[in-house]
Coordinates of C-alpha atoms and ligand atoms in Angstrom, one line a residue:
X1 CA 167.5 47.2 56.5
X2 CA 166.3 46.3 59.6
X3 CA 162.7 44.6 59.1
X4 CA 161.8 45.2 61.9
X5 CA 159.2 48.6 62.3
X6 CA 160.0 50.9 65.1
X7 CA 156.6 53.2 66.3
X8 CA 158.5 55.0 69.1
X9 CA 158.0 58.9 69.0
X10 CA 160.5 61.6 69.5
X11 CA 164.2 60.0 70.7
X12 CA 164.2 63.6 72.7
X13 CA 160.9 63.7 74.3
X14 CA 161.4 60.0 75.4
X15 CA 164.8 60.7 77.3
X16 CA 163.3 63.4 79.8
X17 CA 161.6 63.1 82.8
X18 CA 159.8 66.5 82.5
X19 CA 157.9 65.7 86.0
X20 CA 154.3 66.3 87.1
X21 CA 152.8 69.1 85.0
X22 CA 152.6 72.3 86.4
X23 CA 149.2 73.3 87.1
X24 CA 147.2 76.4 85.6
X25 CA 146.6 79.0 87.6
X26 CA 144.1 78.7 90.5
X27 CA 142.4 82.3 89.5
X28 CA 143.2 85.7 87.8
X29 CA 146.8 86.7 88.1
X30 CA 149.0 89.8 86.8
X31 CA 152.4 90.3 85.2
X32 CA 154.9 92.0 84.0
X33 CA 155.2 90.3 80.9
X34 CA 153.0 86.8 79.6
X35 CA 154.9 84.3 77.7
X36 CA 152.0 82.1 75.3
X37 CA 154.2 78.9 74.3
X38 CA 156.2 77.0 76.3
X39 CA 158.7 76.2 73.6
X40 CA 162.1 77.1 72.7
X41 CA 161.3 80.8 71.4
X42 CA 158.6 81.4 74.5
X43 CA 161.0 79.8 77.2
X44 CA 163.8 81.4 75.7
X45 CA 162.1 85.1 76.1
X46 CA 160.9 84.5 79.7
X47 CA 164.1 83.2 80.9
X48 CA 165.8 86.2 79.7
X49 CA 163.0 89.0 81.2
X50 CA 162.9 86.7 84.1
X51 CA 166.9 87.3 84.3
X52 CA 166.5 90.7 84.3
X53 CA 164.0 91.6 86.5
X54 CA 160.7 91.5 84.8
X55 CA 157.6 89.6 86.8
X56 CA 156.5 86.9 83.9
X57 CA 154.2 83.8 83.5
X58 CA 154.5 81.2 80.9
X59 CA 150.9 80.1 79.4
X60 CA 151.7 76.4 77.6
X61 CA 148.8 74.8 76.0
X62 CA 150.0 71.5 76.5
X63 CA 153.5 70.7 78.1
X64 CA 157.0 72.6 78.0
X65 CA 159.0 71.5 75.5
X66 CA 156.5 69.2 74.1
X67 CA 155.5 70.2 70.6
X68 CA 158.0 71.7 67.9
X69 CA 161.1 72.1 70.0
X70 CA 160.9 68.3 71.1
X71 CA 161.0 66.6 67.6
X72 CA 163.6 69.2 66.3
X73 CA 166.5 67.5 64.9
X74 CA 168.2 69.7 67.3
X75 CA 171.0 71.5 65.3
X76 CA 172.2 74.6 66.5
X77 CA 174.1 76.6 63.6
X78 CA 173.8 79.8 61.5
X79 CA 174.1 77.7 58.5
X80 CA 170.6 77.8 57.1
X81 CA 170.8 75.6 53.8
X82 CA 171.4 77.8 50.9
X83 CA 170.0 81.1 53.2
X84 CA 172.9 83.8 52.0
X85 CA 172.8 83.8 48.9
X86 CA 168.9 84.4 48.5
X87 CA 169.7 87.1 51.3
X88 CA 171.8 89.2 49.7
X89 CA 169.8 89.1 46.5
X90 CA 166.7 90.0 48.6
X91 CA 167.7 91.6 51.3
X92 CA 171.4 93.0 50.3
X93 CA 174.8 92.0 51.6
X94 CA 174.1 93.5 55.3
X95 CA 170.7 91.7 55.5
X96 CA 172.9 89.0 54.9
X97 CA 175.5 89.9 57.4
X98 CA 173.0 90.6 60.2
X99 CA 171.4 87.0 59.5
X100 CA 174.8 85.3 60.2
X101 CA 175.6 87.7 63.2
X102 CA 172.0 87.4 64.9
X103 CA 172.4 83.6 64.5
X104 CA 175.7 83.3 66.0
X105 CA 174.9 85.4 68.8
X106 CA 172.1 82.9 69.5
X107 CA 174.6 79.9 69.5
X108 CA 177.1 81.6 71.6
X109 CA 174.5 82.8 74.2
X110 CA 173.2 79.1 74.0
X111 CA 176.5 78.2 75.1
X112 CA 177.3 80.8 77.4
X113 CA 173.9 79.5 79.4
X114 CA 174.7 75.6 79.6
X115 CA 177.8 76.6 80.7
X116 CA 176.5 79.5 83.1
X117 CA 173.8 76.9 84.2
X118 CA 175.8 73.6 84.2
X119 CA 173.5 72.1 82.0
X120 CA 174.0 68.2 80.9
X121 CA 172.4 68.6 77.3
X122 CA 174.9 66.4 75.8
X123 CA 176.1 69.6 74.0
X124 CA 178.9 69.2 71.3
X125 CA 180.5 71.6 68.9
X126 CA 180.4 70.5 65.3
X127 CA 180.5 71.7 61.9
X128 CA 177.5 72.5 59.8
X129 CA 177.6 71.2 56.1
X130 CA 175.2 72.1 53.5
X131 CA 176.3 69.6 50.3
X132 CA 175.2 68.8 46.9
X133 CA 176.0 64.9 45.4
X134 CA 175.1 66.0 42.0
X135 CA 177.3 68.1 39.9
X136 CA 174.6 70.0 38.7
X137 CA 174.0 71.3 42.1
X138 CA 177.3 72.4 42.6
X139 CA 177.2 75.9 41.7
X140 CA 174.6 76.5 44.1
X141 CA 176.3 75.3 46.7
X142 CA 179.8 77.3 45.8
X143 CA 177.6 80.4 45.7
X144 CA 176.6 80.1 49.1
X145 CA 180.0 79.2 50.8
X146 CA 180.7 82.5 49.4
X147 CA 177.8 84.4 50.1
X148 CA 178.2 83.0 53.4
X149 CA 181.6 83.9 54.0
X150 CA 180.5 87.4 53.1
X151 CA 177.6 87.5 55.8
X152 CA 180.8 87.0 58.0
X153 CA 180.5 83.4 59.1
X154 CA 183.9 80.8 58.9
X155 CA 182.5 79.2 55.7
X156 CA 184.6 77.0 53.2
X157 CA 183.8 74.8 50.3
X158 CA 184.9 71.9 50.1
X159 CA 184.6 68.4 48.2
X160 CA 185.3 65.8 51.2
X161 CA 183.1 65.1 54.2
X162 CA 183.2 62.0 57.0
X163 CA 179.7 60.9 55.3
X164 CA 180.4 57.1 54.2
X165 CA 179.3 58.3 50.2
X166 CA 180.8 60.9 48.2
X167 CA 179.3 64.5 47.6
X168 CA 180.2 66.6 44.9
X169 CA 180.8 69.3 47.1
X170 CA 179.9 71.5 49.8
X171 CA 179.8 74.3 52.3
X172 CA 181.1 74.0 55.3
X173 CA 180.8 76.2 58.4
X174 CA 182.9 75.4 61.7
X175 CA 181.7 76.4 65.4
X176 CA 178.3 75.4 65.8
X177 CA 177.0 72.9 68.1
X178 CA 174.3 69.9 68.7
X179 CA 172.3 69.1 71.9
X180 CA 169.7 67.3 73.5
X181 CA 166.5 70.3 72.8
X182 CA 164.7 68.9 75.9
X183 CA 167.0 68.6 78.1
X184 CA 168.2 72.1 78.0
X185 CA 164.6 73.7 77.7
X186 CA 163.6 71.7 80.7
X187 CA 166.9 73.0 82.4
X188 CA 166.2 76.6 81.3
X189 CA 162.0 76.0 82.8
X190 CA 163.4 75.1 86.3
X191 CA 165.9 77.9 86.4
X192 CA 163.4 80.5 85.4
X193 CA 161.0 79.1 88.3
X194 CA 163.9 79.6 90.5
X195 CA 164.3 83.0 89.5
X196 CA 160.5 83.8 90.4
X197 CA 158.7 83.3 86.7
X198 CA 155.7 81.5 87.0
X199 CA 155.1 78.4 84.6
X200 CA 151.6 77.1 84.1
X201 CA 150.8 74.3 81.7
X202 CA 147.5 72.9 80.4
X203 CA 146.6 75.8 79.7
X204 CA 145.4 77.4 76.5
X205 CA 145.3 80.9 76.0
X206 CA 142.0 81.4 73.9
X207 CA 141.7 85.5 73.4
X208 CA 143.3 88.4 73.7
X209 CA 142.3 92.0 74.5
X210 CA 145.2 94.7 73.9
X211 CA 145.6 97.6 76.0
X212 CA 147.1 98.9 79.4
X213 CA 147.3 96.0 80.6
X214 CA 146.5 93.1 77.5
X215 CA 144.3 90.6 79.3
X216 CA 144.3 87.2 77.8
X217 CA 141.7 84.3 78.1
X218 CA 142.6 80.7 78.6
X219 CA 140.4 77.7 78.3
X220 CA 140.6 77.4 82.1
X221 CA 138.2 80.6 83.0
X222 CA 141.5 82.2 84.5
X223 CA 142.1 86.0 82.8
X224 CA 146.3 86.9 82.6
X225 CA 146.5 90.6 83.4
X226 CA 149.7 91.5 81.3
X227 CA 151.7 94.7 80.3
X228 CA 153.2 93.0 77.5
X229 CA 152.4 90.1 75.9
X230 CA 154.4 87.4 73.5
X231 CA 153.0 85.2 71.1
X232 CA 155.4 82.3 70.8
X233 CA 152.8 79.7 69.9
X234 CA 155.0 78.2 66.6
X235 CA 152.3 79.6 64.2
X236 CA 150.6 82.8 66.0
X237 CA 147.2 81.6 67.8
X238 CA 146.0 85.1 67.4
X239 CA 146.8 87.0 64.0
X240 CA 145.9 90.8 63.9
X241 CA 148.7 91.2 61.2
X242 CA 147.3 88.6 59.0
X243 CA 150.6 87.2 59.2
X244 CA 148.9 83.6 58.0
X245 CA 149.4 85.1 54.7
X246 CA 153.0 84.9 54.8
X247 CA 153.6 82.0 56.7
X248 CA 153.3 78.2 54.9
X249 CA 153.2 75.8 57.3
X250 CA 155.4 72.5 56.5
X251 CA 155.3 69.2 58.2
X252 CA 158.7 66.8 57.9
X253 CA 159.7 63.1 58.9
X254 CA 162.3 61.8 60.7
X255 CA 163.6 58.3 61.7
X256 CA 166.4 57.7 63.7
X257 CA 168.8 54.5 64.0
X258 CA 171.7 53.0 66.4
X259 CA 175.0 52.5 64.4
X260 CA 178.3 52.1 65.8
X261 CA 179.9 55.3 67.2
X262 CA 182.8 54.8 65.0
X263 CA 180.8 54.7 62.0
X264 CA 178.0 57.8 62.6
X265 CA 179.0 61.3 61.9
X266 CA 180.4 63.5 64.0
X267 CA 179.2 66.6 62.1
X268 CA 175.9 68.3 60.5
X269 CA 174.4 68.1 57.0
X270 CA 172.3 69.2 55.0
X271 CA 171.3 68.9 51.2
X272 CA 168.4 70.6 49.4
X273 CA 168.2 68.1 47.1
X274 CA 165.9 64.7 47.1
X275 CA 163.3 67.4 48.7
X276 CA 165.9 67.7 51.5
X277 CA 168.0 65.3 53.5
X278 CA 169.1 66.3 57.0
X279 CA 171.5 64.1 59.0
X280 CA 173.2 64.2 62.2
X281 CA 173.8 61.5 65.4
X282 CA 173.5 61.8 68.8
X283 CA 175.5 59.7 72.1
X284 CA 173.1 56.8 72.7
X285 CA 175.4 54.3 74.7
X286 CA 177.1 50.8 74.9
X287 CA 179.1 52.0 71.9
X288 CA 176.7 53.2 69.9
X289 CA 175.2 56.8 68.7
X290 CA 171.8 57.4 66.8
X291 CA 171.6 58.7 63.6
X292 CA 169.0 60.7 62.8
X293 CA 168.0 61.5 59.4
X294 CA 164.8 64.5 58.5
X295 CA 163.2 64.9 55.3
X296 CA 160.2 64.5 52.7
X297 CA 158.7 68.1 53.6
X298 CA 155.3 68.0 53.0
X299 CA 152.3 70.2 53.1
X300 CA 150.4 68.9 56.4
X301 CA 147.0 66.8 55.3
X302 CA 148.6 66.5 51.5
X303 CA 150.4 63.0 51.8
X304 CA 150.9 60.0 51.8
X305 CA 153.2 60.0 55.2
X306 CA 153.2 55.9 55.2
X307 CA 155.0 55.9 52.0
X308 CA 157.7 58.9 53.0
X309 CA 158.3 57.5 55.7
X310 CA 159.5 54.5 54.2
X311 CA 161.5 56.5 51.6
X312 CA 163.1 58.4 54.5
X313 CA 163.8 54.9 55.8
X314 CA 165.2 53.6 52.9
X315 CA 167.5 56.6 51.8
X316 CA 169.3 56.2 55.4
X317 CA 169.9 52.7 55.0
X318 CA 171.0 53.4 51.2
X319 CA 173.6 55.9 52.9
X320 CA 174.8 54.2 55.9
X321 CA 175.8 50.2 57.0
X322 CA 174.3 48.5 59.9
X323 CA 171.5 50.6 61.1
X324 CA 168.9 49.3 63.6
X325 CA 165.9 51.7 62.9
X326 CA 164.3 52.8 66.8
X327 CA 162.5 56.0 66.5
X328 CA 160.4 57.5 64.0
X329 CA 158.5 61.3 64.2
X330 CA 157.2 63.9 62.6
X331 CA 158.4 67.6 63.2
X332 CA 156.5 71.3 61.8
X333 CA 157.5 74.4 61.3
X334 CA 156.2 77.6 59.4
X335 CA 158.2 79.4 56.1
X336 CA 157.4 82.7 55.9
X337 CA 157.5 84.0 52.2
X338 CA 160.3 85.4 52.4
X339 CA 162.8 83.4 54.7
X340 CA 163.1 85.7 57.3
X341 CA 161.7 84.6 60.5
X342 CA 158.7 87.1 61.5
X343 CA 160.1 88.2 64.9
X344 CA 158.9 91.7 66.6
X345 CA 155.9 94.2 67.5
X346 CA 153.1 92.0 66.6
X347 CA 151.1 94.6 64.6
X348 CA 151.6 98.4 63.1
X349 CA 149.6 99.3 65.9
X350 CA 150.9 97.0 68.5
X351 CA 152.5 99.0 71.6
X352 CA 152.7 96.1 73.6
X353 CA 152.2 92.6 71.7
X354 CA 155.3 90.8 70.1
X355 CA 155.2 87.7 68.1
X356 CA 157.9 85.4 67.2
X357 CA 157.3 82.5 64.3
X358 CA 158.2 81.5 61.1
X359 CA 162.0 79.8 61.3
X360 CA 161.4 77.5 58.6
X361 CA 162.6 74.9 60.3
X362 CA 165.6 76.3 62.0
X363 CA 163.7 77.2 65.5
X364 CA 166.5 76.6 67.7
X365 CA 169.1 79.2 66.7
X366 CA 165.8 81.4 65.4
X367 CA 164.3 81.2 68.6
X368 CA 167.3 82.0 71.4
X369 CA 168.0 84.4 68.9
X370 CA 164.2 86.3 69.5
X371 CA 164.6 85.7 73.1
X372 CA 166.8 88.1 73.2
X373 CA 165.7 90.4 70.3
X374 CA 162.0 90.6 72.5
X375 CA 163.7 91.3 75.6
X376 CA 165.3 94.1 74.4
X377 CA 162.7 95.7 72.8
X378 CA 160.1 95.0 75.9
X379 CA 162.9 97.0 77.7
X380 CA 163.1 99.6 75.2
X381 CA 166.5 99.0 73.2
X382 CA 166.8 97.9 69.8
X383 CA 168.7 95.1 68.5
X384 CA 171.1 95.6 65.2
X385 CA 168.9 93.0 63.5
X386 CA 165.8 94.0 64.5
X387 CA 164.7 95.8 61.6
X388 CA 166.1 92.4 59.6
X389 CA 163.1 90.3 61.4
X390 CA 160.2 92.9 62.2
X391 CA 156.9 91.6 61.1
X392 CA 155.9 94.6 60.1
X393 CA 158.2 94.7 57.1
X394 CA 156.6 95.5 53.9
X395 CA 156.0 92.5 51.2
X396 CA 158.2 93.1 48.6
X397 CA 157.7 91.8 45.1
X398 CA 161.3 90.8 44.7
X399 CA 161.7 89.0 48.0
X400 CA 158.5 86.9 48.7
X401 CA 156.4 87.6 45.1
X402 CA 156.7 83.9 44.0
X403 CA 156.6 81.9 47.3
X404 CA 153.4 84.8 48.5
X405 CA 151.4 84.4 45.3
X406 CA 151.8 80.7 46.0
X407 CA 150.5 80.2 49.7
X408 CA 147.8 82.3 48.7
X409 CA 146.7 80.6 45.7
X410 CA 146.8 76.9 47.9
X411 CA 144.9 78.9 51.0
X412 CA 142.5 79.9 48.4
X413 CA 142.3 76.1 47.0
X414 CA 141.4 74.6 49.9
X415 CA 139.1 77.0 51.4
X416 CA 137.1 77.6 48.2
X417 CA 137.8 74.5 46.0
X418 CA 137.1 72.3 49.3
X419 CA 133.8 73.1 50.0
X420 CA 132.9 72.1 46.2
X421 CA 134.8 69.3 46.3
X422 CA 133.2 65.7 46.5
X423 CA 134.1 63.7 49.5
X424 CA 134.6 60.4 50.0
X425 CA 132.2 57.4 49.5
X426 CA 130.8 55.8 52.7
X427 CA 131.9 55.0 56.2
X428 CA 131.2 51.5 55.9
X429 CA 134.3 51.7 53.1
X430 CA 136.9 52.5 56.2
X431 CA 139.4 50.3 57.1
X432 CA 140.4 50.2 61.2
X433 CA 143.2 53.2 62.0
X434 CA 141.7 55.0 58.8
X435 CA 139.8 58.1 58.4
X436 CA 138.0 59.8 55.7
X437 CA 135.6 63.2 55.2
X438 CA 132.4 62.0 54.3
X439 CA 128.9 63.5 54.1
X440 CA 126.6 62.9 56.5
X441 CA 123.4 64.7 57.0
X442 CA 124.8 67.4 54.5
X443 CA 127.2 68.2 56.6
X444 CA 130.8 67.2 56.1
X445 CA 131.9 65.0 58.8
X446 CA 135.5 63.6 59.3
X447 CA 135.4 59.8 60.5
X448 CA 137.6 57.8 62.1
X449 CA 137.2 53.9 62.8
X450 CA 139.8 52.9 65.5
X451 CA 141.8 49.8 65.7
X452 CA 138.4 48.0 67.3
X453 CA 136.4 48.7 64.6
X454 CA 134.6 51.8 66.7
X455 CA 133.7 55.2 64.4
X456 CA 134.1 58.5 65.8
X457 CA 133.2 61.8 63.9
X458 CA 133.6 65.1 64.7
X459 CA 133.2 68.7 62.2
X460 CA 135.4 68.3 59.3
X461 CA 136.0 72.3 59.4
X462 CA 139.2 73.5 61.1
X463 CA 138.1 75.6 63.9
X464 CA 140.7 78.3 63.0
X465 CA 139.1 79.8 59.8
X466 CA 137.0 76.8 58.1
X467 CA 139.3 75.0 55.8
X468 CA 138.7 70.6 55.4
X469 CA 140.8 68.9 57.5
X470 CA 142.3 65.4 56.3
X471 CA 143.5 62.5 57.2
X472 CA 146.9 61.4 58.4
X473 CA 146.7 57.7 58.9
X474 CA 150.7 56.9 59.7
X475 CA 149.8 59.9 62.8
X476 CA 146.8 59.1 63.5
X477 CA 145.9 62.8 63.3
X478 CA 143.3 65.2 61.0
X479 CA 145.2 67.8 59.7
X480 CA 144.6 71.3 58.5
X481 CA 146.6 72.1 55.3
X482 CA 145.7 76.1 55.5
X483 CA 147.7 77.1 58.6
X484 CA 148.8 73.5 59.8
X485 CA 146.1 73.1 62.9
X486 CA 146.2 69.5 63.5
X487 CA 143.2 67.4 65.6
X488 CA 143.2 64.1 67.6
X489 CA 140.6 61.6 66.0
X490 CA 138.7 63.3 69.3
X491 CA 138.7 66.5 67.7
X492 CA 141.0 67.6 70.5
X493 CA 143.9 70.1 69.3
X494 CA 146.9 68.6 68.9
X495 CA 148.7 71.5 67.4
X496 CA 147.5 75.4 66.6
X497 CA 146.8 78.2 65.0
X498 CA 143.3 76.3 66.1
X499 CA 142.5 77.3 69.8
X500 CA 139.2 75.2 69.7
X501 CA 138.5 71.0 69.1
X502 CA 136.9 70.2 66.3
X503 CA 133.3 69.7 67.1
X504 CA 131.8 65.9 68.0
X505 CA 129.3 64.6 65.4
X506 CA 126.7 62.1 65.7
X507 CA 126.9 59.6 63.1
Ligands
FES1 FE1 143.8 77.8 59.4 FE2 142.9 75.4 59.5 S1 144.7 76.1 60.3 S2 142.0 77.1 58.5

């Protein structure tokens, strides 16, 4: 291994020159349509109303591009581990079927657009593989190449892959494709201000009021007159479905290396074991491409990220010869319970809100695949699969009793059981770059002494609906492990369903 440790964040966000931001809006405006998240899903949406007609502004919180859909690992395939075959268990074989067509749509329109808009994303088909090494694993994966094959996608199993170690077997679909995420987001942003759509950044959207219009709020005092409104804030900033009780939010590493371009893989894997390993490689230059591995899925605020980032570390250079370790971040996404992205009317009483979250970590296809399903239905048609992803959906006991039952019962935990539970000793006890939830004055304060020694303390309550936060030394970041809000040492936001900073405390 190379000694050597690497800090630098996403490979993707560091390879763009995304510009100067684009300002909020100078005073009140009206739309068509308001987009609230300026990632892949949002983007995706307004570039498509835009397309056809519709008057739309996009609200982004912080900058396009810049929060899930830049530290994806930026595979684009219908593959979706072992998906089918808990599909057509749960949702029967044309659940199944309108999974693997919905997906592929999205990777063909994806296509169809960098080609349409000449895009340089480094784009390049490849296979998906979703593999087991151990033999006990095997039947798993056999069960989904066929279940797979049955949702209608060009699946095989097989027993051989490029990887330099053996697997026992695998799936293998052919036809999908990897890109550079930022790149063809911030290709997609400039088009759709070509086209007319307005794109404000910096700017947080802090309420909304349905009706005819839907006016929403934003942190700058400016009000966004809409007629229809989409929530594609990654988890949903507002939640009049209590959809936060059927989404789990889960935080996952990845590092990323130069190898030799003969040597790196030319295709995409998966494997649910070891917690999950995900591996792909990217063009890098000079000879080289960078491999990027993803993995260790964790509860955010619930681990030791130091640690799992070193056995990330280690498992790639267990697998692979002559890496140079460069890049190292940290991605999120949301599972809903039952493994369906949540992607439709917002509410049961929702005329003209739409909401677009949950892809359990496969945002990319999930969300080109709802900026089209929400265009449609904003204009009135219906997509085939739109019943397949509508958050209105009953629970069912057989699809999402388990996995429901629990999210609820760790919700629960750390909303109730935190408040009784002791905190940490004293501040005087923490180390420089650490930070602990301590007491101070009765009220429970989260602390954080920077590299000079200096403390800084703000509420230890998540601003979204009270749960503790905790610390995330290797991120430098207090995390919420309810919904997955996550606050600068500051208390600033650095990710939602919060739409306020933790408060400062004086210590
Ligand atoms: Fe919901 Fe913190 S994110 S309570």
């Amino acid at each position: 291994m190379n000694a050597e440790r690497e800090t630098r964040g996403s490979y993707w966000l560091e390879t763009v020159s995304p510009g100067d931001p684009a300002p909020p809006p100078s005073g009140d405006i009206a739309v068509d349509v308001a987009v609230v998240g300026g990632g892949v899903a949002g983007l995706s949406t307004a570039w498509e109303l835009v397309r056809r007609g519709h008057e739309v502004a996009v609200l982004e919180a912080d900058r396009i591009a810049a929060g899930v859909t830049g530290h994806t690992t930026a595979k684009l395939t219908a593959l979706h581990t072992l998906v089918y075959d808990h599909l057509r268990r749960t949702r029967g074989r044309e659940g199944a079927r309108l999974y693997a067509r919905s997906q592929s749509a999205a990777i063909r329109r994806a296509a169809e657009i960098v080609a349409d808009l000449g895009i340089d994303c480094e784009w390049e088909e490849a296979a998906a593989f979703t593999y087991a090494e151990q033999e006990q694993d095997v039947a798993r994966v056999r069960a989904e190449a066929e279940a797979a094959r049955e949702a209608g996608l060009p699946a095989e199993f097989v027993t051989g892959t490029e990887l330099p170690y053996s697997i026992a077997g695998a799936v293998r679909v052919t036809g999908q494709a990897q890109f550079h995420p930022c790149k063809y987001l911030l290709a997609l942003a400039e088009d759709l201000r070509r086209r007319g759509g307005a794109l404000y950044e910096g700017t947080r959207v802090v309420g909304l009021t349905e009706g005819e219009p839907c006016v929403l709020s934003t942190d700058t005092g400016v009000s966004v007159r809409a007629g229809e409104v989409v929530i594609a804030t990654h988890y949903p900033v507002f939640d009049r479905a209590l959809l936060f009780t059927r989404l789990s939010p889960r935080r996952e590493l990845v590092v990323a290396a130069t190898l030799d371009a003969d040597r790196a893989p030319r295709h995409m894997y998966i494997t649910p074991e070891q917690g999950t390993r995900s591996v792909r490689s990217a063009p890098f230059g000079d000879g080289k491409r960078l491999l990027i591995v993803t993995g260790e899925h964790f509860t955010p605020g619930s681990a030791d990220v130091e640690e799992r980032f070193d056995r990330l570390t280690a498992w790639a250079d267990s697998r692979f010869t002559g890496l140079t370790f460069t890049h190292r971040w940290a991605t999120q996404d949301n599972d809903s319970t039952d493994s369906v992205p949540l992607v439709g009317p917002f509410h049961p009483g929702s005329h003209h809100t739409y909401v677009a979250t949950g892809f359990g970590g496969w945002g990319l296809s999930g969300g080109i695949m709802a900026g089209g399903l929400i265009t449609d239905l904003v204009e009135g048609h219906t997509a085939e699969w739109a019943g397949l992803y509508d958050p209105r959906r009953v629970a069912s006991v057989v699809r999402e009793g388990t996995s429901f039952l629990k999210h609820q019962a760790q919700v629960a935990r750390h909303f109730v059981g935190d408040r009784l539970a002791p905190v940490a000793g004293s501040v005087e006890d923490l180390a420089p770059g650490d930070g602990a939830v301590v007491r101070v004055g009765g009220h429970q304060c989260a602390v954080h002494r920077d590299g000079s020694g200096r403390l800084q303390a703000v509420s230890a309550r998540c601003t979204h609906l009270g749960c503790l936060v905790s610390f995330n030394r290797a991120e430098q970041a207090w995390e919420c492990p309810c919904h997955g809000s996550r606050f600068a040492p500051d208390g600033r936001i650095l990710q939602g369903p919060a739409v306020r900073p933790l408060e400062m405390r004086h210590i």
